[in-house]
Amino acid sequence: MRLQLALITLCFSSGVMAADCGGLNQRPCKVFERVPSCNRGLVENFAKGRCLAATAQPAQPAQPAVKQRPGNCGRHHQRPCNVTEFIPSCDAQLVEHQGQCKSRAEATAPKPRPGHCGRDNQRPCNVAEFIPSCEGQLVEHQGQCQSRAEAAAPKPRPGHCGRDNQRPCNVAEFIPSCEGQLVEHQGQCQSRVAVSPLANCGKQDQRACNVWERIPSCDADLAEIRGACMRKGECGAEGQRPCLVGERIPSCNAGLKENFKKNVCAGLAPGETPFTGGLASLSEFYGDGVKALCQQGLGTIRIDTSTPVGLGAECTKNVFIGAACDFMASKVLGGDAVGMVGQIADSPRAVAAAAEQAKIFDRKVNAAYQSGACLQYAEKLAPATSHGRGSGMKCGSGQFWDPNGSCYSCPSGYTRTLEAVTSARACVDKPAGELLRSSCAVFKAASEDMAKGVECTTEILTSGVFIDQNIGFDGASRGFCIATGELTYAIVDVMLPGKTPDNKAKKIKTSLDKFVQTVNKTGKQIGAVASIVGASSEVVSEFDKLKSCR
């Protein structure tokens, strides 16, 4: 038994002694080889798999390279880096503030006030610029930053009103309207002494007195007419003034016309009516000028037509404005009432039809001209007020200088006419008012007499035969509707009997060419005139097929 144990021990010891492990720089021994794995004074280095001296430090694993911050972000006063560039976005001790990397002190410092607002006599800053709107002890006052003392100070009177011989200030400028002991008189601030109760007013052919001068404004046997004192009833005869609406209608006796330049009733020339005779006084306007003023004037007043033509109230009004104002332009230039831009009739029958139509239209225009609906637009004339000699050519506010050396003013709401400054017709309340009255009369007659022509014109435009497009009126502009009226003005002439096919076709083509050009100028682009319009027989045949044009 002892012999066996001795042999086992010898075999084991000889195996250990033979093992190449546990020594310095040798591998550690396995557990079945021996324990401990390394000799005394050595330690097992698991990273290298060797037995090393106990004082040796194990090598550290290699560290990855540190990523560097880009040079264009994250540093002081640079933009913050985004997440794909570097984290954190700003260097140490810096923070993001208003799109930059700044120190905490800079980020918490108050925002400076802009240099253009909030300071003395500057405008207040708005909420996007700075709060508060005015700095320190300043307050907002009349659109500026001012001290409280300035804001509380009374508003000074403007330099252009309220003083002696100046106009009175209005309520938005200063109260009271005149300073000190001055009072309002004839559109000026004057002393009470200067305002004489014996003012040059109230007698025949003088201006009517103002309410602060005397009541009534004219002497007992006189009436205030157009700002002047005149005898009642002395009107309407040849050489007399035209009567006003409140006196009688018509304004001049039968066989007389109203001369608007001289403001008198005058005899009619052969073939004239009161309307056409009065219209001759508008001869300073010509052609397109009359048309433009007519369209502008009728467009600003309430003037209705009850004639149904299926185009809507507003477009219908503008269609008749277009027709009426084309007539006005041709009338001033000497044209006839119907056949309105030169007759195209070439037979006795056609001439007779056109002449009869012209008489009917003239009668309707004249009736409307004398009616209260149009008479309300008539001009009112008044004398100018003299303010004595001027200082050279200088006059007070609201006054004008006259070559006679004196200063004058017109009543409130009136302007100067071309009449002598000393006449009772020196000022007018409605410049070109007679043109508006005449335009009103033609509009009234046209809306009654040309409805058939409007229906024919509408059918021409919507048929698609005469223009390469079916033209509709939905949402039509004012300019388009007025151009339709101007086309109507020519089509009415085409509809009269007695026209030869050639002349009839020529009139249709010329009128349609003009219509397309006029509409295109308004910004609405429409098709061209159809090719059939160039062939006389074909265009007349198509025209005669239209139900509304027969």
PDB file of N, CA and C in Angstrom, residues 275-357:
ATOM      1  N   PHE A 275     -82.633 122.037 -75.655  1.00  0.00           N
ATOM      2  CA  PHE A 275     -81.509 121.191 -75.250  1.00  0.00           C
ATOM      3  C   PHE A 275     -80.310 121.398 -76.167  1.00  0.00           C
ATOM      4  N   THR A 276     -80.501 121.273 -77.480  1.00  0.00           N
ATOM      5  CA  THR A 276     -79.360 121.365 -78.394  1.00  0.00           C
ATOM      6  C   THR A 276     -78.770 122.765 -78.395  1.00  0.00           C
ATOM      7  N   GLY A 277     -79.607 123.787 -78.198  1.00  0.00           N
ATOM      8  CA  GLY A 277     -79.086 125.150 -78.125  1.00  0.00           C
ATOM      9  C   GLY A 277     -78.226 125.344 -76.886  1.00  0.00           C
ATOM     10  N   GLY A 278     -78.700 124.812 -75.745  1.00  0.00           N
ATOM     11  CA  GLY A 278     -77.915 124.931 -74.523  1.00  0.00           C
ATOM     12  C   GLY A 278     -76.618 124.156 -74.607  1.00  0.00           C
ATOM     13  N   LEU A 279     -76.650 123.021 -75.298  1.00  0.00           N
ATOM     14  CA  LEU A 279     -75.466 122.187 -75.410  1.00  0.00           C
ATOM     15  C   LEU A 279     -74.352 122.899 -76.175  1.00  0.00           C
ATOM     16  N   ALA A 280     -74.716 123.839 -77.033  1.00  0.00           N
ATOM     17  CA  ALA A 280     -73.708 124.571 -77.796  1.00  0.00           C
ATOM     18  C   ALA A 280     -72.786 125.373 -76.885  1.00  0.00           C
ATOM     19  N   SER A 281     -73.240 125.716 -75.664  1.00  0.00           N
ATOM     20  CA  SER A 281     -72.392 126.476 -74.745  1.00  0.00           C
ATOM     21  C   SER A 281     -71.290 125.616 -74.147  1.00  0.00           C
ATOM     22  N   LEU A 282     -71.297 124.328 -74.467  1.00  0.00           N
ATOM     23  CA  LEU A 282     -70.244 123.428 -73.975  1.00  0.00           C
ATOM     24  C   LEU A 282     -69.156 123.254 -75.021  1.00  0.00           C
ATOM     25  N   SER A 283     -69.049 124.187 -75.957  1.00  0.00           N
ATOM     26  CA  SER A 283     -68.157 123.989 -77.093  1.00  0.00           C
ATOM     27  C   SER A 283     -66.681 123.998 -76.716  1.00  0.00           C
ATOM     28  N   GLU A 284     -66.367 124.340 -75.433  1.00  0.00           N
ATOM     29  CA  GLU A 284     -64.964 124.253 -75.063  1.00  0.00           C
ATOM     30  C   GLU A 284     -64.523 122.798 -74.861  1.00  0.00           C
ATOM     31  N   PHE A 285     -65.482 121.880 -74.792  1.00  0.00           N
ATOM     32  CA  PHE A 285     -65.155 120.456 -74.698  1.00  0.00           C
ATOM     33  C   PHE A 285     -65.315 119.835 -76.091  1.00  0.00           C
ATOM     34  N   TYR A 286     -64.437 118.928 -76.447  1.00  0.00           N
ATOM     35  CA  TYR A 286     -64.538 118.310 -77.760  1.00  0.00           C
ATOM     36  C   TYR A 286     -64.336 116.809 -77.663  1.00  0.00           C
ATOM     37  N   GLY A 287     -65.092 116.090 -78.536  1.00  0.00           N
ATOM     38  CA  GLY A 287     -64.891 114.674 -78.767  1.00  0.00           C
ATOM     39  C   GLY A 287     -64.693 113.829 -77.524  1.00  0.00           C
ATOM     40  N   ASP A 288     -63.479 113.247 -77.412  1.00  0.00           N
ATOM     41  CA  ASP A 288     -63.190 112.331 -76.315  1.00  0.00           C
ATOM     42  C   ASP A 288     -63.278 113.014 -74.963  1.00  0.00           C
ATOM     43  N   GLY A 289     -63.008 114.329 -74.909  1.00  0.00           N
ATOM     44  CA  GLY A 289     -63.131 115.047 -73.638  1.00  0.00           C
ATOM     45  C   GLY A 289     -64.552 115.034 -73.129  1.00  0.00           C
ATOM     46  N   VAL A 290     -65.517 115.315 -74.000  1.00  0.00           N
ATOM     47  CA  VAL A 290     -66.924 115.271 -73.616  1.00  0.00           C
ATOM     48  C   VAL A 290     -67.310 113.858 -73.200  1.00  0.00           C
ATOM     49  N   LYS A 291     -66.870 112.854 -73.988  1.00  0.00           N
ATOM     50  CA  LYS A 291     -67.226 111.467 -73.682  1.00  0.00           C
ATOM     51  C   LYS A 291     -66.707 111.056 -72.304  1.00  0.00           C
ATOM     52  N   ALA A 292     -65.439 111.398 -72.009  1.00  0.00           N
ATOM     53  CA  ALA A 292     -64.847 111.011 -70.726  1.00  0.00           C
ATOM     54  C   ALA A 292     -65.558 111.696 -69.559  1.00  0.00           C
ATOM     55  N   LEU A 293     -65.837 113.007 -69.708  1.00  0.00           N
ATOM     56  CA  LEU A 293     -66.516 113.732 -68.626  1.00  0.00           C
ATOM     57  C   LEU A 293     -67.940 113.229 -68.445  1.00  0.00           C
ATOM     58  N   CYS A 294     -68.592 112.906 -69.544  1.00  0.00           N
ATOM     59  CA  CYS A 294     -69.962 112.373 -69.491  1.00  0.00           C
ATOM     60  C   CYS A 294     -69.976 111.032 -68.754  1.00  0.00           C
ATOM     61  N   GLN A 295     -69.059 110.120 -69.126  1.00  0.00           N
ATOM     62  CA  GLN A 295     -69.006 108.806 -68.477  1.00  0.00           C
ATOM     63  C   GLN A 295     -68.673 108.932 -67.000  1.00  0.00           C
ATOM     64  N   GLN A 296     -67.742 109.825 -66.689  1.00  0.00           N
ATOM     65  CA  GLN A 296     -67.358 110.023 -65.290  1.00  0.00           C
ATOM     66  C   GLN A 296     -68.519 110.599 -64.484  1.00  0.00           C
ATOM     67  N   GLY A 297     -69.184 111.624 -65.036  1.00  0.00           N
ATOM     68  CA  GLY A 297     -70.284 112.264 -64.320  1.00  0.00           C
ATOM     69  C   GLY A 297     -71.460 111.337 -64.079  1.00  0.00           C
ATOM     70  N   LEU A 298     -71.896 110.627 -65.131  1.00  0.00           N
ATOM     71  CA  LEU A 298     -73.037 109.719 -64.976  1.00  0.00           C
ATOM     72  C   LEU A 298     -72.695 108.541 -64.077  1.00  0.00           C
ATOM     73  N   GLY A 299     -71.409 108.168 -64.013  1.00  0.00           N
ATOM     74  CA  GLY A 299     -71.018 107.054 -63.160  1.00  0.00           C
ATOM     75  C   GLY A 299     -71.058 107.383 -61.683  1.00  0.00           C
ATOM     76  N   THR A 300     -71.045 108.679 -61.332  1.00  0.00           N
ATOM     77  CA  THR A 300     -70.995 109.074 -59.920  1.00  0.00           C
ATOM     78  C   THR A 300     -72.354 109.437 -59.344  1.00  0.00           C
ATOM     79  N   ILE A 301     -73.383 109.518 -60.172  1.00  0.00           N
ATOM     80  CA  ILE A 301     -74.701 109.918 -59.651  1.00  0.00           C
ATOM     81  C   ILE A 301     -75.653 108.726 -59.701  1.00  0.00           C
ATOM     82  N   ARG A 302     -76.672 108.829 -58.877  1.00  0.00           N
ATOM     83  CA  ARG A 302     -77.700 107.777 -58.866  1.00  0.00           C
ATOM     84  C   ARG A 302     -78.698 108.096 -59.973  1.00  0.00           C
ATOM     85  N   ILE A 303     -78.638 107.347 -61.017  1.00  0.00           N
ATOM     86  CA  ILE A 303     -79.553 107.546 -62.142  1.00  0.00           C
ATOM     87  C   ILE A 303     -79.945 106.160 -62.634  1.00  0.00           C
ATOM     88  N   ASP A 304     -81.197 105.837 -62.461  1.00  0.00           N
ATOM     89  CA  ASP A 304     -81.671 104.481 -62.719  1.00  0.00           C
ATOM     90  C   ASP A 304     -82.397 104.397 -64.057  1.00  0.00           C
ATOM     91  N   THR A 305     -82.444 103.199 -64.587  1.00  0.00           N
ATOM     92  CA  THR A 305     -83.251 102.924 -65.765  1.00  0.00           C
ATOM     93  C   THR A 305     -84.152 101.739 -65.465  1.00  0.00           C
ATOM     94  N   SER A 306     -85.398 101.864 -65.842  1.00  0.00           N
ATOM     95  CA  SER A 306     -86.346 100.770 -65.611  1.00  0.00           C
ATOM     96  C   SER A 306     -86.483  99.895 -66.853  1.00  0.00           C
ATOM     97  N   THR A 307     -85.642 100.158 -67.872  1.00  0.00           N
ATOM     98  CA  THR A 307     -85.721  99.396 -69.111  1.00  0.00           C
ATOM     99  C   THR A 307     -85.073  98.034 -68.931  1.00  0.00           C
ATOM    100  N   PRO A 308     -85.828  96.927 -69.010  1.00  0.00           N
ATOM    101  CA  PRO A 308     -85.223  95.600 -68.810  1.00  0.00           C
ATOM    102  C   PRO A 308     -84.568  95.091 -70.095  1.00  0.00           C
ATOM    103  N   VAL A 309     -83.268  94.862 -70.054  1.00  0.00           N
ATOM    104  CA  VAL A 309     -82.577  94.300 -71.223  1.00  0.00           C
ATOM    105  C   VAL A 309     -81.817  93.032 -70.848  1.00  0.00           C
ATOM    106  N   GLY A 310     -81.990  92.543 -69.615  1.00  0.00           N
ATOM    107  CA  GLY A 310     -81.433  91.257 -69.208  1.00  0.00           C
ATOM    108  C   GLY A 310     -79.951  91.256 -68.917  1.00  0.00           C
ATOM    109  N   LEU A 311     -79.355  92.416 -68.603  1.00  0.00           N
ATOM    110  CA  LEU A 311     -77.919  92.470 -68.331  1.00  0.00           C
ATOM    111  C   LEU A 311     -77.603  92.797 -66.879  1.00  0.00           C
ATOM    112  N   GLY A 312     -78.610  92.882 -66.014  1.00  0.00           N
ATOM    113  CA  GLY A 312     -78.365  93.286 -64.640  1.00  0.00           C
ATOM    114  C   GLY A 312     -78.399  94.789 -64.522  1.00  0.00           C
ATOM    115  N   ALA A 313     -78.772  95.298 -63.358  1.00  0.00           N
ATOM    116  CA  ALA A 313     -78.995  96.734 -63.178  1.00  0.00           C
ATOM    117  C   ALA A 313     -77.744  97.554 -63.461  1.00  0.00           C
ATOM    118  N   GLU A 314     -76.600  97.149 -62.898  1.00  0.00           N
ATOM    119  CA  GLU A 314     -75.393  97.966 -63.023  1.00  0.00           C
ATOM    120  C   GLU A 314     -74.858  97.963 -64.449  1.00  0.00           C
ATOM    121  N   CYS A 315     -74.808  96.779 -65.080  1.00  0.00           N
ATOM    122  CA  CYS A 315     -74.313  96.721 -66.459  1.00  0.00           C
ATOM    123  C   CYS A 315     -75.267  97.450 -67.412  1.00  0.00           C
ATOM    124  N   THR A 316     -76.577  97.312 -67.167  1.00  0.00           N
ATOM    125  CA  THR A 316     -77.563  98.025 -68.002  1.00  0.00           C
ATOM    126  C   THR A 316     -77.320  99.520 -67.943  1.00  0.00           C
ATOM    127  N   LYS A 317     -77.110 100.037 -66.714  1.00  0.00           N
ATOM    128  CA  LYS A 317     -76.825 101.472 -66.571  1.00  0.00           C
ATOM    129  C   LYS A 317     -75.586 101.850 -67.374  1.00  0.00           C
ATOM    130  N   ASN A 318     -74.524 101.060 -67.287  1.00  0.00           N
ATOM    131  CA  ASN A 318     -73.286 101.400 -67.979  1.00  0.00           C
ATOM    132  C   ASN A 318     -73.402 101.259 -69.496  1.00  0.00           C
ATOM    133  N   VAL A 319     -74.244 100.333 -69.963  1.00  0.00           N
ATOM    134  CA  VAL A 319     -74.488 100.222 -71.407  1.00  0.00           C
ATOM    135  C   VAL A 319     -75.127 101.510 -71.922  1.00  0.00           C
ATOM    136  N   PHE A 320     -76.148 101.990 -71.215  1.00  0.00           N
ATOM    137  CA  PHE A 320     -76.813 103.231 -71.656  1.00  0.00           C
ATOM    138  C   PHE A 320     -75.906 104.446 -71.467  1.00  0.00           C
ATOM    139  N   ILE A 321     -74.999 104.398 -70.474  1.00  0.00           N
ATOM    140  CA  ILE A 321     -74.013 105.472 -70.349  1.00  0.00           C
ATOM    141  C   ILE A 321     -73.121 105.494 -71.588  1.00  0.00           C
ATOM    142  N   GLY A 322     -72.674 104.320 -72.046  1.00  0.00           N
ATOM    143  CA  GLY A 322     -71.828 104.259 -73.234  1.00  0.00           C
ATOM    144  C   GLY A 322     -72.523 104.833 -74.455  1.00  0.00           C
ATOM    145  N   ALA A 323     -73.801 104.469 -74.657  1.00  0.00           N
ATOM    146  CA  ALA A 323     -74.550 104.976 -75.810  1.00  0.00           C
ATOM    147  C   ALA A 323     -74.788 106.473 -75.688  1.00  0.00           C
ATOM    148  N   ALA A 324     -75.196 106.915 -74.486  1.00  0.00           N
ATOM    149  CA  ALA A 324     -75.524 108.332 -74.290  1.00  0.00           C
ATOM    150  C   ALA A 324     -74.300 109.219 -74.475  1.00  0.00           C
ATOM    151  N   CYS A 325     -73.141 108.795 -73.943  1.00  0.00           N
ATOM    152  CA  CYS A 325     -71.953 109.643 -74.008  1.00  0.00           C
ATOM    153  C   CYS A 325     -71.348 109.670 -75.407  1.00  0.00           C
ATOM    154  N   ASP A 326     -71.505 108.606 -76.195  1.00  0.00           N
ATOM    155  CA  ASP A 326     -71.099 108.661 -77.596  1.00  0.00           C
ATOM    156  C   ASP A 326     -71.961 109.673 -78.353  1.00  0.00           C
ATOM    157  N   PHE A 327     -73.250 109.687 -78.034  1.00  0.00           N
ATOM    158  CA  PHE A 327     -74.155 110.671 -78.639  1.00  0.00           C
ATOM    159  C   PHE A 327     -73.729 112.085 -78.258  1.00  0.00           C
ATOM    160  N   MET A 328     -73.392 112.308 -76.968  1.00  0.00           N
ATOM    161  CA  MET A 328     -72.981 113.639 -76.515  1.00  0.00           C
ATOM    162  C   MET A 328     -71.762 114.126 -77.290  1.00  0.00           C
ATOM    163  N   ALA A 329     -70.775 113.243 -77.464  1.00  0.00           N
ATOM    164  CA  ALA A 329     -69.556 113.632 -78.168  1.00  0.00           C
ATOM    165  C   ALA A 329     -69.861 114.030 -79.608  1.00  0.00           C
ATOM    166  N   SER A 330     -70.695 113.246 -80.299  1.00  0.00           N
ATOM    167  CA  SER A 330     -71.001 113.550 -81.695  1.00  0.00           C
ATOM    168  C   SER A 330     -71.862 114.802 -81.802  1.00  0.00           C
ATOM    169  N   LYS A 331     -72.707 115.037 -80.786  1.00  0.00           N
ATOM    170  CA  LYS A 331     -73.600 116.203 -80.825  1.00  0.00           C
ATOM    171  C   LYS A 331     -72.804 117.492 -80.718  1.00  0.00           C
ATOM    172  N   VAL A 332     -71.836 117.510 -79.786  1.00  0.00           N
ATOM    173  CA  VAL A 332     -71.004 118.706 -79.638  1.00  0.00           C
ATOM    174  C   VAL A 332     -70.221 118.977 -80.914  1.00  0.00           C
ATOM    175  N   LEU A 333     -69.853 117.888 -81.618  1.00  0.00           N
ATOM    176  CA  LEU A 333     -69.099 118.044 -82.864  1.00  0.00           C
ATOM    177  C   LEU A 333     -70.000 118.247 -84.074  1.00  0.00           C
ATOM    178  N   GLY A 334     -71.322 118.349 -83.844  1.00  0.00           N
ATOM    179  CA  GLY A 334     -72.229 118.673 -84.936  1.00  0.00           C
ATOM    180  C   GLY A 334     -72.930 117.516 -85.566  1.00  0.00           C
ATOM    181  N   GLY A 335     -72.890 116.311 -84.958  1.00  0.00           N
ATOM    182  CA  GLY A 335     -73.553 115.141 -85.516  1.00  0.00           C
ATOM    183  C   GLY A 335     -75.054 115.190 -85.309  1.00  0.00           C
ATOM    184  N   ASP A 336     -75.782 114.236 -85.974  1.00  0.00           N
ATOM    185  CA  ASP A 336     -77.221 114.142 -85.809  1.00  0.00           C
ATOM    186  C   ASP A 336     -77.556 113.242 -84.637  1.00  0.00           C
ATOM    187  N   ALA A 337     -78.826 113.275 -84.218  1.00  0.00           N
ATOM    188  CA  ALA A 337     -79.234 112.532 -83.036  1.00  0.00           C
ATOM    189  C   ALA A 337     -79.171 111.036 -83.258  1.00  0.00           C
ATOM    190  N   VAL A 338     -79.712 110.553 -84.328  1.00  0.00           N
ATOM    191  CA  VAL A 338     -79.660 109.125 -84.630  1.00  0.00           C
ATOM    192  C   VAL A 338     -79.053 109.002 -86.024  1.00  0.00           C
ATOM    193  N   GLY A 339     -78.376 107.939 -86.268  1.00  0.00           N
ATOM    194  CA  GLY A 339     -77.426 107.875 -87.378  1.00  0.00           C
ATOM    195  C   GLY A 339     -76.192 108.557 -86.845  1.00  0.00           C
ATOM    196  N   MET A 340     -75.864 108.210 -85.584  1.00  0.00           N
ATOM    197  CA  MET A 340     -75.231 109.128 -84.653  1.00  0.00           C
ATOM    198  C   MET A 340     -73.799 109.496 -84.981  1.00  0.00           C
ATOM    199  N   VAL A 341     -73.060 108.641 -85.638  1.00  0.00           N
ATOM    200  CA  VAL A 341     -71.707 109.023 -86.017  1.00  0.00           C
ATOM    201  C   VAL A 341     -71.648 109.068 -87.538  1.00  0.00           C
ATOM    202  N   GLY A 342     -72.436 109.959 -88.132  1.00  0.00           N
ATOM    203  CA  GLY A 342     -72.480 110.083 -89.585  1.00  0.00           C
ATOM    204  C   GLY A 342     -73.496 109.141 -90.194  1.00  0.00           C
ATOM    205  N   GLN A 343     -74.350 109.646 -91.037  1.00  0.00           N
ATOM    206  CA  GLN A 343     -75.393 108.811 -91.638  1.00  0.00           C
ATOM    207  C   GLN A 343     -74.797 107.855 -92.664  1.00  0.00           C
ATOM    208  N   ILE A 344     -75.285 106.624 -92.666  1.00  0.00           N
ATOM    209  CA  ILE A 344     -74.877 105.694 -93.721  1.00  0.00           C
ATOM    210  C   ILE A 344     -76.058 105.433 -94.677  1.00  0.00           C
ATOM    211  N   ALA A 345     -77.160 106.154 -94.468  1.00  0.00           N
ATOM    212  CA  ALA A 345     -78.322 105.982 -95.347  1.00  0.00           C
ATOM    213  C   ALA A 345     -77.979 106.499 -96.742  1.00  0.00           C
ATOM    214  N   ASP A 346     -78.464 105.805 -97.766  1.00  0.00           N
ATOM    215  CA  ASP A 346     -78.139 106.241 -99.120  1.00  0.00           C
ATOM    216  C   ASP A 346     -79.378 106.190-100.015  1.00  0.00           C
ATOM    217  N   SER A 347     -80.560 106.319 -99.414  1.00  0.00           N
ATOM    218  CA  SER A 347     -81.784 106.355-100.197  1.00  0.00           C
ATOM    219  C   SER A 347     -82.736 107.347 -99.544  1.00  0.00           C
ATOM    220  N   PRO A 348     -83.670 107.937-100.314  1.00  0.00           N
ATOM    221  CA  PRO A 348     -84.633 108.874 -99.711  1.00  0.00           C
ATOM    222  C   PRO A 348     -85.396 108.255 -98.543  1.00  0.00           C
ATOM    223  N   ARG A 349     -85.724 106.979 -98.689  1.00  0.00           N
ATOM    224  CA  ARG A 349     -86.453 106.310 -97.597  1.00  0.00           C
ATOM    225  C   ARG A 349     -85.603 106.261 -96.319  1.00  0.00           C
ATOM    226  N   ALA A 350     -84.307 105.961 -96.489  1.00  0.00           N
ATOM    227  CA  ALA A 350     -83.426 105.878 -95.328  1.00  0.00           C
ATOM    228  C   ALA A 350     -83.228 107.251 -94.697  1.00  0.00           C
ATOM    229  N   VAL A 351     -83.071 108.282 -95.516  1.00  0.00           N
ATOM    230  CA  VAL A 351     -82.894 109.637 -94.997  1.00  0.00           C
ATOM    231  C   VAL A 351     -84.130 110.070 -94.212  1.00  0.00           C
ATOM    232  N   ALA A 352     -85.314 109.779 -94.738  1.00  0.00           N
ATOM    233  CA  ALA A 352     -86.551 110.152 -94.059  1.00  0.00           C
ATOM    234  C   ALA A 352     -86.699 109.411 -92.729  1.00  0.00           C
ATOM    235  N   ALA A 353     -86.351 108.106 -92.721  1.00  0.00           N
ATOM    236  CA  ALA A 353     -86.464 107.319 -91.490  1.00  0.00           C
ATOM    237  C   ALA A 353     -85.519 107.853 -90.428  1.00  0.00           C
ATOM    238  N   ALA A 354     -84.280 108.195 -90.845  1.00  0.00           N
ATOM    239  CA  ALA A 354     -83.306 108.707 -89.885  1.00  0.00           C
ATOM    240  C   ALA A 354     -83.730 110.062 -89.343  1.00  0.00           C
ATOM    241  N   ALA A 355     -84.263 110.926 -90.224  1.00  0.00           N
ATOM    242  CA  ALA A 355     -84.696 112.260 -89.790  1.00  0.00           C
ATOM    243  C   ALA A 355     -85.849 112.166 -88.793  1.00  0.00           C
ATOM    244  N   GLU A 356     -86.795 111.267 -89.045  1.00  0.00           N
ATOM    245  CA  GLU A 356     -87.924 111.107 -88.133  1.00  0.00           C
ATOM    246  C   GLU A 356     -87.459 110.553 -86.780  1.00  0.00           C
ATOM    247  N   GLN A 357     -86.548 109.568 -86.850  1.00  0.00           N
ATOM    248  CA  GLN A 357     -86.017 109.004 -85.602  1.00  0.00           C
ATOM    249  C   GLN A 357     -85.277 110.079 -84.804  1.00  0.00           C
TER     250      GLN A 357
END
